[in-house]
Amino acid sequence: MAPRRARCDKWGVIKYLGSKRALLPAIVRLVDALPGVRTSVDLFSGTSRIGHALKRRGQRVLANDEAAYAEVLARCYVQADHETWHDRAERLIDELNSLEGEVGYVTTTFCEQGRYFQPANGRRIDRVRRAIAEWCLEPELEAVLLTALLEAADRVDSTTGVQMAYLKRWSPRSHKPLVLRVPELLPRAAAGAGRATRADACACVDELEGDLVYVDPPYNQHKYVNNYHVWETIVLNDDPPTYGVAHKRTDCRERRSAFNLRRECEDALRTVLAGARAPYVVLSFSDEGFVDLARLRTLLGSLGRFEECSIARPRYIGARIGIHDGEGRRVGRTSHVANREYLFLLAKGDVAWPNVPWESVANAPTGGTKEAAAQMALPAR
């Protein structure tokens, strides 16, 4: 196989249910309005879209999540700096792109027993993952290469964006070859080096101090490790036993979060909001969450002054596709295809209340558009 020249991927980041891609410009406008914010804590970092954007604004970012794949993404996009790792990553990704495939766990489990990837791409994933493990690299550089692998695999998968199932027919993109690209690494932020951690948010909230804590917890019963178990397995490289048609890791059954349990979610959210060690807290929440909005407002009011805005958003594509039987026939009707995302700003203690342009926040361009890209390129105020 001829080597493919690695290029920088400015449009990386895996498909992710709960990603704030569309709301990113609104969140950045809100954070830009807060005075004195140099260090931000992202307690539920996910794909690190928020952390990456805040690092671009010059902030030091402390990113945390309890998933292994999320820690890798944060180590790449928040902790790793362009000036330190880009050139070596580019050379190694060129080498990875030149490797022939080999049959391994991913091929057997996710291509032959399942249909997440075409077998040829599964073999490439197996070979690339083995090479990364054998090189025994520094944690930041390894994270950059693993991120490149996850994003390459995501570009050729055959799902609707979650790994609870795969498509009955191969997606058009699955026929494309697996090609790794260099993730968009940023220079070290003016406020200092970022850091990625992996811990339960309730357990670590009092250990992460900043000027702002951004909170974007799971809203309902759907566990992210279930939705993205393939990425978890590729990162951990542990060849786990699986169950069900989706071939989820068996430890998906044991791994739990209070945020995924209706009876425990509100108490967990109270622990995080009350324990946040920052004068400002930005909370992202949905009207489909376990916690009723009236109760959420009461909780926020007990901790300080707060204001909010809401933004209408289309629901996950599965809601728009509808309900089908095993033969692919539509058999049900989706109740609704839109919801509202809320951004709450909480000021704790005697911190001065900022002048937030809420109308501008609510009307920010949708992430991924040219208008949003232009806004994100502007320097922070």
mmCIF file with all atom_site columns, C-alpha atoms in Angstrom, residues 3-8 85-99 124 128 132 135 141 143-149 152 155 179-183 185:
data_model
loop_
_atom_site.group_PDB
_atom_site.id
_atom_site.type_symbol
_atom_site.label_atom_id
_atom_site.label_alt_id
_atom_site.label_comp_id
_atom_site.label_asym_id
_atom_site.label_entity_id
_atom_site.label_seq_id
_atom_site.pdbx_PDB_ins_code
_atom_site.Cartn_x
_atom_site.Cartn_y
_atom_site.Cartn_z
_atom_site.occupancy
_atom_site.B_iso_or_equiv
_atom_site.pdbx_formal_charge
_atom_site.auth_seq_id
_atom_site.auth_comp_id
_atom_site.auth_asym_id
_atom_site.auth_atom_id
_atom_site.pdbx_PDB_model_num
ATOM 1  C CA . PRO A 1 3   ? 1.815   5.780  1.963  1.00 0.00 ? 3   PRO A CA 1
ATOM 2  C CA . ARG A 1 4   ? -0.807  8.506  2.183  1.00 0.00 ? 4   ARG A CA 1
ATOM 3  C CA . ARG A 1 5   ? 0.491   11.873 3.265  1.00 0.00 ? 5   ARG A CA 1
ATOM 4  C CA . ALA A 1 6   ? -1.039  12.829 6.612  1.00 0.00 ? 6   ALA A CA 1
ATOM 5  C CA . ARG A 1 7   ? -2.837  16.144 6.518  1.00 0.00 ? 7   ARG A CA 1
ATOM 6  C CA . CYS A 1 8   ? -4.190  18.231 9.339  1.00 0.00 ? 8   CYS A CA 1
ATOM 7  C CA . TRP A 1 85  ? 3.836   17.046 19.117 1.00 0.00 ? 85  TRP A CA 1
ATOM 8  C CA . HIS A 1 86  ? 2.634   18.007 15.634 1.00 0.00 ? 86  HIS A CA 1
ATOM 9  C CA . ASP A 1 87  ? 5.736   17.200 13.586 1.00 0.00 ? 87  ASP A CA 1
ATOM 10 C CA . ARG A 1 88  ? 6.353   13.814 15.209 1.00 0.00 ? 88  ARG A CA 1
ATOM 11 C CA . ALA A 1 89  ? 2.667   12.946 14.949 1.00 0.00 ? 89  ALA A CA 1
ATOM 12 C CA . GLU A 1 90  ? 2.666   13.794 11.246 1.00 0.00 ? 90  GLU A CA 1
ATOM 13 C CA . ARG A 1 91  ? 5.629   11.506 10.555 1.00 0.00 ? 91  ARG A CA 1
ATOM 14 C CA . LEU A 1 92  ? 4.164   8.624  12.553 1.00 0.00 ? 92  LEU A CA 1
ATOM 15 C CA . ILE A 1 93  ? 0.725   8.973  10.970 1.00 0.00 ? 93  ILE A CA 1
ATOM 16 C CA . ASP A 1 94  ? 2.370   8.773  7.545  1.00 0.00 ? 94  ASP A CA 1
ATOM 17 C CA . GLU A 1 95  ? 3.929   5.511  8.705  1.00 0.00 ? 95  GLU A CA 1
ATOM 18 C CA . LEU A 1 96  ? 0.634   4.190  10.074 1.00 0.00 ? 96  LEU A CA 1
ATOM 19 C CA . ASN A 1 97  ? -1.095  4.965  6.790  1.00 0.00 ? 97  ASN A CA 1
ATOM 20 C CA . SER A 1 98  ? 1.445   2.791  4.960  1.00 0.00 ? 98  SER A CA 1
ATOM 21 C CA . LEU A 1 99  ? 0.755   -0.352 7.015  1.00 0.00 ? 99  LEU A CA 1
ATOM 22 C CA . ARG A 1 124 ? -6.314  -1.728 9.034  1.00 0.00 ? 124 ARG A CA 1
ATOM 23 C CA . VAL A 1 128 ? -2.633  0.431  13.316 1.00 0.00 ? 128 VAL A CA 1
ATOM 24 C CA . ILE A 1 132 ? 0.626   2.314  18.371 1.00 0.00 ? 132 ILE A CA 1
ATOM 25 C CA . TRP A 1 135 ? 5.763   1.969  19.954 1.00 0.00 ? 135 TRP A CA 1
ATOM 26 C CA . LEU A 1 141 ? 1.726   11.575 21.453 1.00 0.00 ? 141 LEU A CA 1
ATOM 27 C CA . ALA A 1 143 ? -3.303  10.137 22.455 1.00 0.00 ? 143 ALA A CA 1
ATOM 28 C CA . VAL A 1 144 ? -2.804  12.123 19.245 1.00 0.00 ? 144 VAL A CA 1
ATOM 29 C CA . LEU A 1 145 ? -2.340  8.915  17.235 1.00 0.00 ? 145 LEU A CA 1
ATOM 30 C CA . LEU A 1 146 ? -5.284  7.185  18.909 1.00 0.00 ? 146 LEU A CA 1
ATOM 31 C CA . THR A 1 147 ? -7.454  10.214 18.210 1.00 0.00 ? 147 THR A CA 1
ATOM 32 C CA . ALA A 1 148 ? -6.387  10.079 14.564 1.00 0.00 ? 148 ALA A CA 1
ATOM 33 C CA . LEU A 1 149 ? -7.361  6.392  14.498 1.00 0.00 ? 149 LEU A CA 1
ATOM 34 C CA . ALA A 1 152 ? -10.467 7.768  10.746 1.00 0.00 ? 152 ALA A CA 1
ATOM 35 C CA . ARG A 1 155 ? -15.318 8.432  8.862  1.00 0.00 ? 155 ARG A CA 1
ATOM 36 C CA . VAL A 1 179 ? -6.987  7.068  6.208  1.00 0.00 ? 179 VAL A CA 1
ATOM 37 C CA . LEU A 1 180 ? -5.589  8.738  9.321  1.00 0.00 ? 180 LEU A CA 1
ATOM 38 C CA . ARG A 1 181 ? -5.217  12.519 9.470  1.00 0.00 ? 181 ARG A CA 1
ATOM 39 C CA . VAL A 1 182 ? -3.334  14.656 11.946 1.00 0.00 ? 182 VAL A CA 1
ATOM 40 C CA . PRO A 1 183 ? -5.797  16.078 14.509 1.00 0.00 ? 183 PRO A CA 1
ATOM 41 C CA . LEU A 1 185 ? -3.513  20.462 17.649 1.00 0.00 ? 185 LEU A CA 1
#
